[in-house]
mmCIF file of C-alpha atoms in Angstrom:
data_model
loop_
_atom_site.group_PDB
_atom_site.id
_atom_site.type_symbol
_atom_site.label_atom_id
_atom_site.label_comp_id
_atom_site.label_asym_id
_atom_site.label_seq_id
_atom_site.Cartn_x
_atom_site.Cartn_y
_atom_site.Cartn_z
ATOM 1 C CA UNK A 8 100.526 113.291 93.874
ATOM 2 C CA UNK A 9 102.521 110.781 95.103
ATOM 3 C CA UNK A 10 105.512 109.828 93.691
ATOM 4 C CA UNK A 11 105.926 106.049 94.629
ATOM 5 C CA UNK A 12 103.048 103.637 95.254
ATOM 6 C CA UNK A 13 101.741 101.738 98.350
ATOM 7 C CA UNK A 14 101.906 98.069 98.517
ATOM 8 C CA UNK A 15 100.321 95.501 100.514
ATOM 9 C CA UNK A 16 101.937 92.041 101.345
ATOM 10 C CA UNK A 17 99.564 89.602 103.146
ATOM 11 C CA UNK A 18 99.136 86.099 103.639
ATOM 12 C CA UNK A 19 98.684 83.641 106.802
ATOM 13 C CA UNK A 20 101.753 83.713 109.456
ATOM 14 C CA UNK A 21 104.426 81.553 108.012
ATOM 15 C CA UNK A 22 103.910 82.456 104.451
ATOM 16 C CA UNK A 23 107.355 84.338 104.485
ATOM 17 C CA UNK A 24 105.724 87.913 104.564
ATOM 18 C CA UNK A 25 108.637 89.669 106.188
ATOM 19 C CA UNK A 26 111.265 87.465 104.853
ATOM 20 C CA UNK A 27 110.403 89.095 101.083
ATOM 21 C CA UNK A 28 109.847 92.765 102.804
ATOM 22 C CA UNK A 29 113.241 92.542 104.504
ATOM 23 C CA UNK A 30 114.811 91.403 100.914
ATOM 24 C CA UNK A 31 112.917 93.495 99.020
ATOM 25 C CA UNK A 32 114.656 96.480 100.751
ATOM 26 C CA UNK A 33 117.654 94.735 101.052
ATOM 27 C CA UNK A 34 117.606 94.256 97.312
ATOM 28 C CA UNK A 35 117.242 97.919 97.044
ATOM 29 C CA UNK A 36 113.368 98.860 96.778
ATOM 30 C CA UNK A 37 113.816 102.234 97.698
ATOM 31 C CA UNK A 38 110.368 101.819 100.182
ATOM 32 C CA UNK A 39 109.272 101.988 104.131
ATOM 33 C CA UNK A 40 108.858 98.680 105.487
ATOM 34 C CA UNK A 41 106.046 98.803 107.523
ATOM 35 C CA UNK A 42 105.182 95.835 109.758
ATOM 36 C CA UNK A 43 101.692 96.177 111.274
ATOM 37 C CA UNK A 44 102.182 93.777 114.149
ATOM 38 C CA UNK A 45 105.944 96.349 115.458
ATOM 39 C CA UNK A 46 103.571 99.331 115.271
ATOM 40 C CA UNK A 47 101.167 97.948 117.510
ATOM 41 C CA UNK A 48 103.490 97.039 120.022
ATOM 42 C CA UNK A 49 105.007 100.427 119.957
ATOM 43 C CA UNK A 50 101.994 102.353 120.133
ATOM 44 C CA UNK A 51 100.242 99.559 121.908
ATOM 45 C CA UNK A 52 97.057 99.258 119.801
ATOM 46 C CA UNK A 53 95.855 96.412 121.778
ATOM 47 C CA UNK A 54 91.989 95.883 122.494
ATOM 48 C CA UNK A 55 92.779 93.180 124.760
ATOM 49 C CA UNK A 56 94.758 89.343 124.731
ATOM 50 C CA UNK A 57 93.001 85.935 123.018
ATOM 51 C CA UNK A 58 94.427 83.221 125.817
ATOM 52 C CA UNK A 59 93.130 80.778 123.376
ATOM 53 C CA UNK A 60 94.947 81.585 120.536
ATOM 54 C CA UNK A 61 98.062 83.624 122.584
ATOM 55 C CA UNK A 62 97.718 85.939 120.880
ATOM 56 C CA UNK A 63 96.561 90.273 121.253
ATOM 57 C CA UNK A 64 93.406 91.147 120.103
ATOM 58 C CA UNK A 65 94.539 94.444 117.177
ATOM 59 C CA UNK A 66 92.726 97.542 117.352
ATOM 60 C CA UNK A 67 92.085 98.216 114.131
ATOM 61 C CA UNK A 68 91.168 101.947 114.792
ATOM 62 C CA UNK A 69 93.816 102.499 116.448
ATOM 63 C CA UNK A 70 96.129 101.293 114.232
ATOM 64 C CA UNK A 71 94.624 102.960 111.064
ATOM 65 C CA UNK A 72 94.994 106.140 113.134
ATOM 66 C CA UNK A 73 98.164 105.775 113.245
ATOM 67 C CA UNK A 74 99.727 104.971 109.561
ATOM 68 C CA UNK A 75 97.238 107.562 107.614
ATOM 69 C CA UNK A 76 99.557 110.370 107.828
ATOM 70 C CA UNK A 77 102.118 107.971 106.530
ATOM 71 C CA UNK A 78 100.254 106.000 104.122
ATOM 72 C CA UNK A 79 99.479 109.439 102.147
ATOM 73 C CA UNK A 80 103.066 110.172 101.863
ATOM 74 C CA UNK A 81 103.433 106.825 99.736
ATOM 75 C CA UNK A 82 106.311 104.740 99.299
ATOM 76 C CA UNK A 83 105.090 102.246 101.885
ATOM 77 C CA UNK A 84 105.022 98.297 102.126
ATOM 78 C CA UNK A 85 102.637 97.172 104.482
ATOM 79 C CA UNK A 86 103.095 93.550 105.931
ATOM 80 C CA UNK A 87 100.270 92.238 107.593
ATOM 81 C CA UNK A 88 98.174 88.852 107.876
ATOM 82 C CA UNK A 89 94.722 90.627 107.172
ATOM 83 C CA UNK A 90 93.648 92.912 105.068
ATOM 84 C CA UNK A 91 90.184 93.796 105.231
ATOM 85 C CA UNK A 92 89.911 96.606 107.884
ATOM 86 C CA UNK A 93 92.887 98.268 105.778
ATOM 87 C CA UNK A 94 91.284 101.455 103.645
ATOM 88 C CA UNK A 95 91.239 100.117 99.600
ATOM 89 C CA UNK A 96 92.499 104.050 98.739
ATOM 90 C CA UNK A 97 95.623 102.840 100.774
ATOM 91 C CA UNK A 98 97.222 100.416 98.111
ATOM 92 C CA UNK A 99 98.200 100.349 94.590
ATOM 93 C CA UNK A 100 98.373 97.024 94.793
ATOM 94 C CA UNK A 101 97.763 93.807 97.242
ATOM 95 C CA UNK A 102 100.250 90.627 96.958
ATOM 96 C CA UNK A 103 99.109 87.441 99.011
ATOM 97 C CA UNK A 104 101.741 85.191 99.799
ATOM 98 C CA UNK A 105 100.691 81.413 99.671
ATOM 99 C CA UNK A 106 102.648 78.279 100.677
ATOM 100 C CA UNK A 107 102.359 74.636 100.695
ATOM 101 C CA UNK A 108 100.297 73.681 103.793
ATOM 102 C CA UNK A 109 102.994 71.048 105.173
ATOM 103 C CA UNK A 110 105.895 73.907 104.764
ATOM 104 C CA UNK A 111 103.505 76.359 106.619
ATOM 105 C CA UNK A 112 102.892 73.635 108.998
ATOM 106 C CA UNK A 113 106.758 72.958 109.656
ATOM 107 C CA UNK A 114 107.533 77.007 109.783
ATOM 108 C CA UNK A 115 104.764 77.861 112.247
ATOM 109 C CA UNK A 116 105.617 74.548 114.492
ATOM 110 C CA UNK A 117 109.584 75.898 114.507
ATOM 111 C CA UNK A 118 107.634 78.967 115.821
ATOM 112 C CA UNK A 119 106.602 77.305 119.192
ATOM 113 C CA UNK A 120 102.792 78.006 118.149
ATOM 114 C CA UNK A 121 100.350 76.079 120.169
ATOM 115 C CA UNK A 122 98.506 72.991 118.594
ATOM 116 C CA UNK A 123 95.506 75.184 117.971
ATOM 117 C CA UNK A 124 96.910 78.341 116.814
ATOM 118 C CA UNK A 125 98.652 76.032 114.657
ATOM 119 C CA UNK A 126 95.543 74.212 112.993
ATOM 120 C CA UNK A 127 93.819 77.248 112.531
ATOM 121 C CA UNK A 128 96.829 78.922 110.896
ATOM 122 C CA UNK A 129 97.525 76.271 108.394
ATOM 123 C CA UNK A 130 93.160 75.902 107.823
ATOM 124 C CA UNK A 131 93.280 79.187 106.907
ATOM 125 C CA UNK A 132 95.642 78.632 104.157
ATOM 126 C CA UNK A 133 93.947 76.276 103.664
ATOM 127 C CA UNK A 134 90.558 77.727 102.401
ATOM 128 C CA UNK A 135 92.550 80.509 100.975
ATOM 129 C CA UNK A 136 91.354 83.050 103.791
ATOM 130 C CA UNK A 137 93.260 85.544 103.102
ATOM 131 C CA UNK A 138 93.359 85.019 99.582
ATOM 132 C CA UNK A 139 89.839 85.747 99.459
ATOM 133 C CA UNK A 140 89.602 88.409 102.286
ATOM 134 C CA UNK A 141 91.852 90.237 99.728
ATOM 135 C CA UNK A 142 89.581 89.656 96.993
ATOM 136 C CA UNK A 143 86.090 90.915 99.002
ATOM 137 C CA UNK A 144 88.157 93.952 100.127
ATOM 138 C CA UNK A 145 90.099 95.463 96.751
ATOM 139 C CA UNK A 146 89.386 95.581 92.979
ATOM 140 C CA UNK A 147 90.647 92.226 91.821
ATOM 141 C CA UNK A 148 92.866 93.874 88.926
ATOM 142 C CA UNK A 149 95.137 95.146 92.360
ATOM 143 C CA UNK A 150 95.236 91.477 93.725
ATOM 144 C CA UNK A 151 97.793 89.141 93.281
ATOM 145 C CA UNK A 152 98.791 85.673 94.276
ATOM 146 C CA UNK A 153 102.304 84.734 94.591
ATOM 147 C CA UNK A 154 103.897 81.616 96.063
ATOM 148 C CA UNK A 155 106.779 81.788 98.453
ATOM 149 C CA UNK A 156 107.669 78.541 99.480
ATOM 150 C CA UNK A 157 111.601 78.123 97.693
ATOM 151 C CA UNK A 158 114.575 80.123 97.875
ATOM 152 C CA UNK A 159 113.562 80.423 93.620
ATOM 153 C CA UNK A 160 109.762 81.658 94.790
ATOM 154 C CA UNK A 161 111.281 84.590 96.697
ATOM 155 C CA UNK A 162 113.904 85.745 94.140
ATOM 156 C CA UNK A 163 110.764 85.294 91.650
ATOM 157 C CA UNK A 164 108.728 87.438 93.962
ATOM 158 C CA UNK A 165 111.660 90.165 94.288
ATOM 159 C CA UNK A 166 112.009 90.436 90.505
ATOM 160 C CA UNK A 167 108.225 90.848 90.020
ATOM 161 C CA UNK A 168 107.165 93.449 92.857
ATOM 162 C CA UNK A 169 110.187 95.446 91.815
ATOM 163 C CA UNK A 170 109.144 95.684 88.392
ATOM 164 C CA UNK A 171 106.027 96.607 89.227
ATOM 165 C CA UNK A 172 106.841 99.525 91.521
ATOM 166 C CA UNK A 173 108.927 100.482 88.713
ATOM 167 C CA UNK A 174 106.471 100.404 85.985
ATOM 168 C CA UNK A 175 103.683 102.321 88.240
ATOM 169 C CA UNK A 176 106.552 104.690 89.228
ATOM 170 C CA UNK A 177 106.912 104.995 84.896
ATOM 171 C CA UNK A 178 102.716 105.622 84.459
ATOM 172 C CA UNK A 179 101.954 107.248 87.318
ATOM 173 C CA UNK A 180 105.467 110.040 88.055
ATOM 174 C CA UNK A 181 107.014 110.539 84.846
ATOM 175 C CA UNK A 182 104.093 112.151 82.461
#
């Protein structure tokens, strides 16, 4: 049994996915941060490099292999961009960040990111790609949307995901 839950935070690059993991934990969510995109670097689960999009191409396999020792400990906050190649036994629940698309815009180009990885970043917000992707891949009651686009947003978001670990912590630990 484990005694905290798993989380998911998702969302298109620029949404402000690690900003609200790093003050999350900073706020004192007693939770491993876990960002997808440092444990592929470290334990280089690369397939490969998109010159396009400059970008490396994510084994997914790889990766998987290695958080599913971790992942059954609990306690974890995964931040990633996608979601569907992530197990649905993994998470408790699934929040997908959203912003305004000329915010996104101005946070990606502050980036350096190239005109197309650019367009296709903000036209996936867009159409609510991940939003969906989410949706296909987890029981909707474990999917949330959340906005993140003020200073307000993120204290909002804090407040909310930290009452919710503590209420699953309340129904699922302390029978």
């Amino acid at each position: 049994m484990r005694r905290k839950p798993n989380i998911l935070i998702t969302g298109t690059p620029g949404v402000g996915k690690s900003k609200l993991c790093e003050e999350l934990i900073r706020n004192g969510l007693d939770m491993e941060w876990i960002e997808v995109g440092q444990v592929a670097k470290q334990c280089n689960c690369y397939s490969g490099y998109d010159e396009e999009l400059e970008c490396h191409i994510l084994n997914e396999d790889k990766v998987l292999d290695e958080l599913e020792s971790r992942m059954e400990e609990g306690g974890k906050i995964i931040d990633y961009h996608g979601c569907d190649f992530f197990p649905e036994r993994w998470f408790d629940v699934v929040f997908v960040l959203r912003t305004n698309n000329t915010l996104l815009y101005d946070r990606l180009e502050k980036r350096g990111y190239s005109t197309k990885k650019l367009q296709n970043n903000v036209e996936c917000e867009i159409f609510q790609t991940l939003l969906e992707e989410a949706m296909e891949s987890y029981d909707n009651n474990i999917v949330h949307e959340l906005r993140n686009e003020t200073y307000a947003d993120m204290e909002r978001n804090i407040t909310q995901i930290g009452a919710w670990v503590n209420q699953w912590i309340k129904d699922n630990v302390h029978k």
